[in-house]
mmCIF file of C-alpha atoms in Angstrom:
data_model
loop_
_atom_site.group_PDB
_atom_site.id
_atom_site.type_symbol
_atom_site.label_atom_id
_atom_site.label_comp_id
_atom_site.label_asym_id
_atom_site.label_seq_id
_atom_site.Cartn_x
_atom_site.Cartn_y
_atom_site.Cartn_z
ATOM 1 C CA LEU A 1 1.242 14.289 26.036
ATOM 2 C CA LEU A 2 -1.085 11.531 24.951
ATOM 3 C CA VAL A 3 1.485 10.256 22.477
ATOM 4 C CA TYR A 4 4.288 10.225 25.039
ATOM 5 C CA ALA A 5 2.047 8.477 27.563
ATOM 6 C CA LEU A 6 1.253 5.848 24.949
ATOM 7 C CA ILE A 7 4.937 5.304 24.217
ATOM 8 C CA LEU A 8 5.733 4.750 27.898
ATOM 9 C CA LEU A 9 2.757 2.434 28.379
ATOM 10 C CA LEU A 10 3.513 0.290 25.363
ATOM 11 C CA THR A 11 7.247 0.154 26.052
ATOM 12 C CA ALA A 12 6.645 -0.990 29.620
ATOM 13 C CA SER A 13 4.250 -3.638 28.390
ATOM 14 C CA ALA A 14 6.787 -4.882 25.856
ATOM 15 C CA SER A 15 9.498 -5.257 28.496
ATOM 16 C CA LYS A 16 7.333 -7.469 30.700
ATOM 17 C CA ASN A 17 5.572 -9.670 28.171
ATOM 18 C CA THR A 18 6.422 -11.881 25.224
ATOM 19 C CA PRO A 19 8.935 -10.898 22.528
ATOM 20 C CA SER A 20 7.340 -8.774 19.815
ATOM 21 C CA GLY A 21 7.078 -10.309 16.386
ATOM 22 C CA THR A 22 7.651 -13.734 14.951
ATOM 23 C CA PRO A 23 10.627 -14.403 12.652
ATOM 24 C CA VAL A 24 9.486 -14.918 9.083
ATOM 25 C CA ALA A 25 12.229 -17.373 8.214
ATOM 26 C CA GLY A 26 12.251 -20.874 9.664
ATOM 27 C CA SER A 27 9.530 -22.749 11.496
ATOM 28 C CA THR A 28 7.178 -20.733 13.707
ATOM 29 C CA PRO A 29 5.255 -22.484 16.516
ATOM 30 C CA LEU A 30 1.559 -21.649 16.279
ATOM 31 C CA LYS A 31 1.452 -21.095 20.034
ATOM 32 C CA ALA A 32 4.036 -18.314 19.713
ATOM 33 C CA ILE A 33 1.752 -16.506 17.291
ATOM 34 C CA ALA A 34 -1.315 -17.007 19.478
ATOM 35 C CA ASP A 35 0.547 -15.692 22.539
ATOM 36 C CA TYR A 36 1.178 -12.243 21.128
ATOM 37 C CA VAL A 37 -1.524 -11.638 18.512
ATOM 38 C CA HIS A 38 -3.837 -9.921 20.985
ATOM 39 C CA SER A 39 -1.234 -8.495 23.350
ATOM 40 C CA ALA A 40 -0.337 -4.818 23.606
ATOM 41 C CA ASP A 41 3.396 -5.303 23.187
ATOM 42 C CA VAL A 42 2.848 -6.004 19.492
ATOM 43 C CA TYR A 43 1.949 -2.370 18.968
ATOM 44 C CA ALA A 44 4.961 -1.114 20.907
ATOM 45 C CA ALA A 45 7.215 -2.696 18.290
ATOM 46 C CA LEU A 46 5.179 -1.237 15.426
ATOM 47 C CA PHE A 47 4.771 2.286 16.837
ATOM 48 C CA SER A 48 6.542 4.956 14.752
ATOM 49 C CA GLY A 49 6.264 7.607 17.479
ATOM 50 C CA LYS A 50 3.389 9.400 15.755
ATOM 51 C CA GLU A 51 -0.366 9.420 16.264
ATOM 52 C CA HIS A 52 -2.620 9.715 13.225
ATOM 53 C CA GLU A 53 -4.610 12.951 13.046
ATOM 54 C CA LYS A 54 -8.263 12.823 12.117
ATOM 55 C CA TYR A 55 -9.382 14.608 8.969
ATOM 56 C CA PRO A 56 -11.630 17.673 9.232
ATOM 57 C CA LEU A 57 -15.321 16.950 8.961
ATOM 58 C CA HIS A 58 -15.757 19.177 5.897
ATOM 59 C CA PHE A 59 -14.293 16.501 3.623
ATOM 60 C CA SER A 60 -17.073 14.579 1.885
ATOM 61 C CA ASN A 61 -14.906 11.443 1.588
ATOM 62 C CA GLN A 62 -11.833 10.044 3.270
ATOM 63 C CA PRO A 63 -8.649 8.844 1.569
ATOM 64 C CA TRP A 64 -8.379 5.248 2.753
ATOM 65 C CA LEU A 65 -7.509 2.200 0.691
ATOM 66 C CA GLN A 66 -10.915 0.609 -0.040
ATOM 67 C CA ASN A 67 -12.615 1.782 3.162
ATOM 68 C CA SER A 68 -12.117 3.584 6.468
ATOM 69 C CA GLU A 69 -12.724 0.533 8.657
ATOM 70 C CA TYR A 70 -9.896 -1.154 10.532
ATOM 71 C CA THR A 71 -9.300 -4.498 8.832
ATOM 72 C CA PRO A 72 -7.197 -7.444 10.073
ATOM 73 C CA GLY A 73 -4.005 -7.848 8.076
ATOM 74 C CA ILE A 74 -0.391 -8.953 8.336
ATOM 75 C CA LEU A 75 2.520 -6.574 8.957
ATOM 76 C CA TYR A 76 6.191 -7.279 8.289
ATOM 77 C CA VAL A 77 8.771 -5.216 10.144
ATOM 78 C CA GLY A 78 12.488 -5.924 10.335
ATOM 79 C CA GLY A 79 12.090 -9.510 9.147
ATOM 80 C CA ARG A 80 9.336 -10.268 11.653
ATOM 81 C CA MET A 81 5.692 -11.045 10.984
ATOM 82 C CA TYR A 82 2.728 -9.624 12.916
ATOM 83 C CA PRO A 83 -0.568 -11.344 11.993
ATOM 84 C CA ASP A 84 -4.106 -10.122 12.635
ATOM 85 C CA VAL A 85 -3.180 -6.461 13.118
ATOM 86 C CA LEU A 86 -6.126 -4.076 12.731
ATOM 87 C CA MET A 87 -5.053 -1.470 10.203
ATOM 88 C CA LYS A 88 -5.954 0.805 7.307
ATOM 89 C CA LEU A 89 -3.893 2.716 4.747
ATOM 90 C CA ASP A 90 -4.150 6.497 4.461
ATOM 91 C CA LEU A 91 -3.418 7.209 0.799
ATOM 92 C CA PHE A 92 -3.204 11.006 1.119
ATOM 93 C CA ARG A 93 -0.743 11.181 4.004
ATOM 94 C CA ASP A 94 0.890 7.912 2.947
ATOM 95 C CA GLU A 95 0.545 6.429 6.437
ATOM 96 C CA LEU A 96 -0.325 2.931 7.607
ATOM 97 C CA VAL A 97 -2.516 3.311 10.675
ATOM 98 C CA ILE A 98 -3.106 0.577 13.260
ATOM 99 C CA SER A 99 -5.542 0.303 16.146
ATOM 100 C CA PRO A 100 -4.203 -1.335 19.329
ATOM 101 C CA GLY A 101 -7.299 -3.224 20.405
ATOM 102 C CA LYS A 102 -9.608 -1.194 22.618
ATOM 103 C CA SER A 103 -7.214 1.750 22.865
ATOM 104 C CA PRO A 104 -8.591 5.112 21.637
ATOM 105 C CA PHE A 105 -5.288 5.880 19.904
ATOM 106 C CA ASN A 106 -4.755 5.630 16.146
ATOM 107 C CA ILE A 107 -1.082 4.762 15.730
ATOM 108 C CA VAL A 108 1.006 5.394 12.629
ATOM 109 C CA ALA A 109 2.919 2.160 12.105
ATOM 110 C CA LYS A 110 6.425 1.598 10.812
ATOM 111 C CA ALA A 111 6.228 -1.282 8.372
ATOM 112 C CA ASP A 112 8.321 -2.754 5.586
ATOM 113 C CA SER A 113 5.318 -4.385 3.971
ATOM 114 C CA ALA A 114 1.772 -5.487 4.705
ATOM 115 C CA GLN A 115 -1.011 -7.702 3.422
ATOM 116 C CA LEU A 116 -4.328 -5.883 3.526
ATOM 117 C CA HIS A 117 -7.629 -6.262 1.617
ATOM 118 C CA GLY A 118 -6.214 -9.222 -0.288
ATOM 119 C CA THR A 119 -3.309 -7.238 -1.691
ATOM 120 C CA THR A 120 0.364 -6.743 -0.814
ATOM 121 C CA ILE A 121 1.731 -3.330 0.111
ATOM 122 C CA HIS A 122 5.436 -2.460 0.180
ATOM 123 C CA PHE A 123 7.155 0.555 1.685
ATOM 124 C CA LEU A 124 9.792 2.025 -0.639
ATOM 125 C CA PRO A 125 12.219 4.522 0.914
ATOM 126 C CA SER A 126 12.558 7.857 -0.831
ATOM 127 C CA SER A 127 15.359 7.811 -3.404
ATOM 128 C CA ASN A 128 14.777 10.182 -6.324
ATOM 129 C CA VAL A 129 12.013 11.605 -8.484
ATOM 130 C CA GLN A 130 12.534 8.818 -11.019
ATOM 131 C CA ALA A 131 11.170 6.203 -8.613
ATOM 132 C CA PRO A 132 8.082 5.829 -6.422
ATOM 133 C CA SER A 133 8.421 6.212 -2.668
ATOM 134 C CA GLY A 134 6.273 5.475 0.351
ATOM 135 C CA TYR A 135 3.590 2.788 0.302
ATOM 136 C CA VAL A 136 2.922 1.127 -3.046
ATOM 137 C CA GLU A 137 0.550 -1.683 -4.021
ATOM 138 C CA VAL A 138 2.141 -4.752 -5.588
ATOM 139 C CA LEU A 139 0.261 -5.668 -8.766
ATOM 140 C CA HIS A 140 2.759 -8.248 -10.001
ATOM 141 C CA ASN A 141 5.594 -9.943 -8.133
ATOM 142 C CA GLY A 142 7.349 -11.947 -10.824
ATOM 143 C CA ASN A 143 10.705 -11.637 -12.585
ATOM 144 C CA ARG A 144 9.857 -7.990 -13.129
ATOM 145 C CA LYS A 145 7.706 -6.324 -10.518
ATOM 146 C CA LEU A 146 4.806 -3.988 -11.140
ATOM 147 C CA TYR A 147 3.683 -1.405 -8.578
ATOM 148 C CA ARG A 148 0.838 1.053 -8.283
ATOM 149 C CA LYS A 149 1.428 4.299 -6.428
ATOM 150 C CA TYR A 150 -1.656 6.225 -5.367
ATOM 151 C CA GLN A 151 -1.721 10.012 -5.530
ATOM 152 C CA LEU A 152 -4.572 11.913 -3.932
ATOM 153 C CA LEU A 153 -5.521 15.504 -4.721
ATOM 154 C CA GLN A 154 -7.775 17.800 -2.710
ATOM 155 C CA ARG A 155 -10.666 19.215 -4.717
ATOM 156 C CA GLN A 156 -13.440 21.634 -3.853
ATOM 157 C CA ALA A 157 -16.786 22.432 -5.430
ATOM 158 C CA VAL A 158 -19.926 24.396 -4.620
ATOM 159 C CA GLU A 159 -22.988 22.245 -4.019
ATOM 160 C CA SER A 160 -26.335 23.670 -2.888
ATOM 161 C CA GLY A 161 -24.710 26.962 -2.023
ATOM 162 C CA ARG A 162 -21.909 25.502 0.132
ATOM 163 C CA VAL A 163 -18.323 24.543 -0.492
ATOM 164 C CA VAL A 164 -17.665 20.802 -0.468
ATOM 165 C CA TYR A 165 -14.168 19.347 -0.228
ATOM 166 C CA ARG A 166 -13.235 15.881 -1.409
ATOM 167 C CA PHE A 167 -10.265 13.746 -2.432
ATOM 168 C CA GLU A 168 -9.611 12.689 -6.010
ATOM 169 C CA THR A 169 -7.618 9.484 -6.476
ATOM 170 C CA LEU A 170 -5.015 9.103 -9.221
ATOM 171 C CA SER A 171 -2.716 6.151 -9.868
ATOM 172 C CA ALA A 172 0.769 5.828 -11.317
ATOM 173 C CA TYR A 173 2.205 2.493 -12.460
ATOM 174 C CA TRP A 174 5.865 1.553 -12.116
ATOM 175 C CA LEU A 175 7.855 -1.358 -13.504
ATOM 176 C CA LEU A 176 10.906 -2.556 -11.561
ATOM 177 C CA SER A 177 13.357 -4.097 -14.007
ATOM 178 C CA GLY A 178 17.040 -4.648 -13.311
ATOM 179 C CA ASN A 179 16.933 -2.662 -10.040
ATOM 180 C CA GLN A 180 15.630 0.351 -11.956
ATOM 181 C CA PHE A 181 12.134 1.858 -11.890
ATOM 182 C CA TYR A 182 10.313 2.834 -15.076
ATOM 183 C CA LYS A 183 7.001 4.664 -15.165
ATOM 184 C CA ILE A 184 4.411 2.959 -17.351
ATOM 185 C CA THR A 185 1.918 5.318 -18.975
ATOM 186 C CA ARG A 186 1.077 3.162 -22.031
ATOM 187 C CA ILE A 187 1.640 -0.358 -23.319
ATOM 188 C CA ALA A 188 4.515 0.808 -25.530
ATOM 189 C CA ASP A 189 6.502 1.698 -22.391
ATOM 190 C CA LEU A 190 6.921 -2.046 -21.809
ATOM 191 C CA TYR A 191 8.585 -2.731 -25.168
ATOM 192 C CA PRO A 192 12.165 -1.745 -24.191
ATOM 193 C CA HIS A 193 12.007 -4.266 -21.315
ATOM 194 C CA PHE A 194 10.366 -7.055 -23.334
ATOM 195 C CA GLN A 195 12.008 -6.677 -26.741
ATOM 196 C CA VAL A 196 11.752 -10.369 -27.619
ATOM 197 C CA GLU A 197 8.104 -10.507 -26.519
ATOM 198 C CA ARG A 198 7.076 -7.294 -28.270
ATOM 199 C CA ARG A 199 4.945 -9.039 -30.909
ATOM 200 C CA ALA A 200 3.454 -11.356 -28.272
ATOM 201 C CA ILE A 201 2.428 -8.337 -26.200
ATOM 202 C CA ARG A 202 0.534 -6.833 -29.123
ATOM 203 C CA HIS A 203 -1.166 -10.137 -29.875
ATOM 204 C CA PHE A 204 -2.179 -10.699 -26.233
ATOM 205 C CA VAL A 205 -3.575 -7.173 -25.829
ATOM 206 C CA THR A 206 -5.618 -7.520 -29.025
ATOM 207 C CA GLU A 207 -6.802 -11.058 -28.269
ATOM 208 C CA GLN A 208 -7.871 -10.184 -24.716
ATOM 209 C CA GLN A 209 -9.349 -6.821 -25.802
ATOM 210 C CA LEU A 210 -7.341 -4.950 -23.178
ATOM 211 C CA ASN A 211 -7.523 -1.179 -22.950
ATOM 212 C CA PHE A 212 -4.817 0.558 -20.941
ATOM 213 C CA ARG A 213 -6.429 4.009 -21.054
ATOM 214 C CA LYS A 214 -9.719 2.817 -19.620
ATOM 215 C CA ASN A 215 -8.441 0.129 -17.247
ATOM 216 C CA PRO A 216 -4.675 0.268 -16.584
ATOM 217 C CA GLU A 217 -4.684 -2.266 -13.750
ATOM 218 C CA THR A 218 -6.852 -4.866 -15.493
ATOM 219 C CA THR A 219 -4.607 -4.475 -18.532
ATOM 220 C CA LEU A 220 -1.181 -4.606 -16.900
ATOM 221 C CA SER A 221 -1.800 -7.374 -14.344
ATOM 222 C CA PRO A 222 -2.887 -10.123 -16.776
ATOM 223 C CA LEU A 223 -0.286 -8.970 -19.287
ATOM 224 C CA MET A 224 2.537 -9.278 -16.744
ATOM 225 C CA ASN A 225 1.244 -12.715 -15.700
ATOM 226 C CA TYR A 226 1.286 -13.760 -19.351
ATOM 227 C CA LEU A 227 4.834 -12.489 -19.892
ATOM 228 C CA ASP A 228 6.090 -14.379 -16.837
ATOM 229 C CA GLN A 229 4.841 -17.732 -18.091
ATOM 230 C CA PRO A 230 7.662 -20.192 -18.966
#
């Protein structure tokens, strides 16, 4: 009932107030952004029809990207931009959650992409097991794109005579090359896509003392930047 009441409230607000969203393409008057940033109709356009459920208290940690606090970010939906939206990314349920101002509701948003915590997040529709789906973090956005897909597992352990539940975070790395996704589990997985640069890759990894096993992200990101240089 609360969800349906929220839908009706936000829809009514959207019909009376300013248009939701600002077109990304073309010039955008600053006043148009200021008019809707703090208005409720923004959230009506972003609402997926679902309210986020709180996690049980017996979990010792929570599965949010970086932290559980709502952080201002930018959402992109249907070619429109929504700045200064309070949001956080649930990595276990793969849901982007927004907070409509002072409302007690935690809304699951529908978004094509977002900028949050200084990083870019894309939503990839489900296609097949050979490609990532859901929200992925963009690590490199050059000629070939590199994504990180988080996977969270529920773990339990006995501490001081009681069972403690927590989330364990794993990461998978995907290269998008020629409209095809390839999972990267080692540096050698890049060679088929950079055959000319194969020797340069080895030299760069050795020179920079990169270690994929210990630090995949800090290895792949600078390497992809290097390979994209003219």
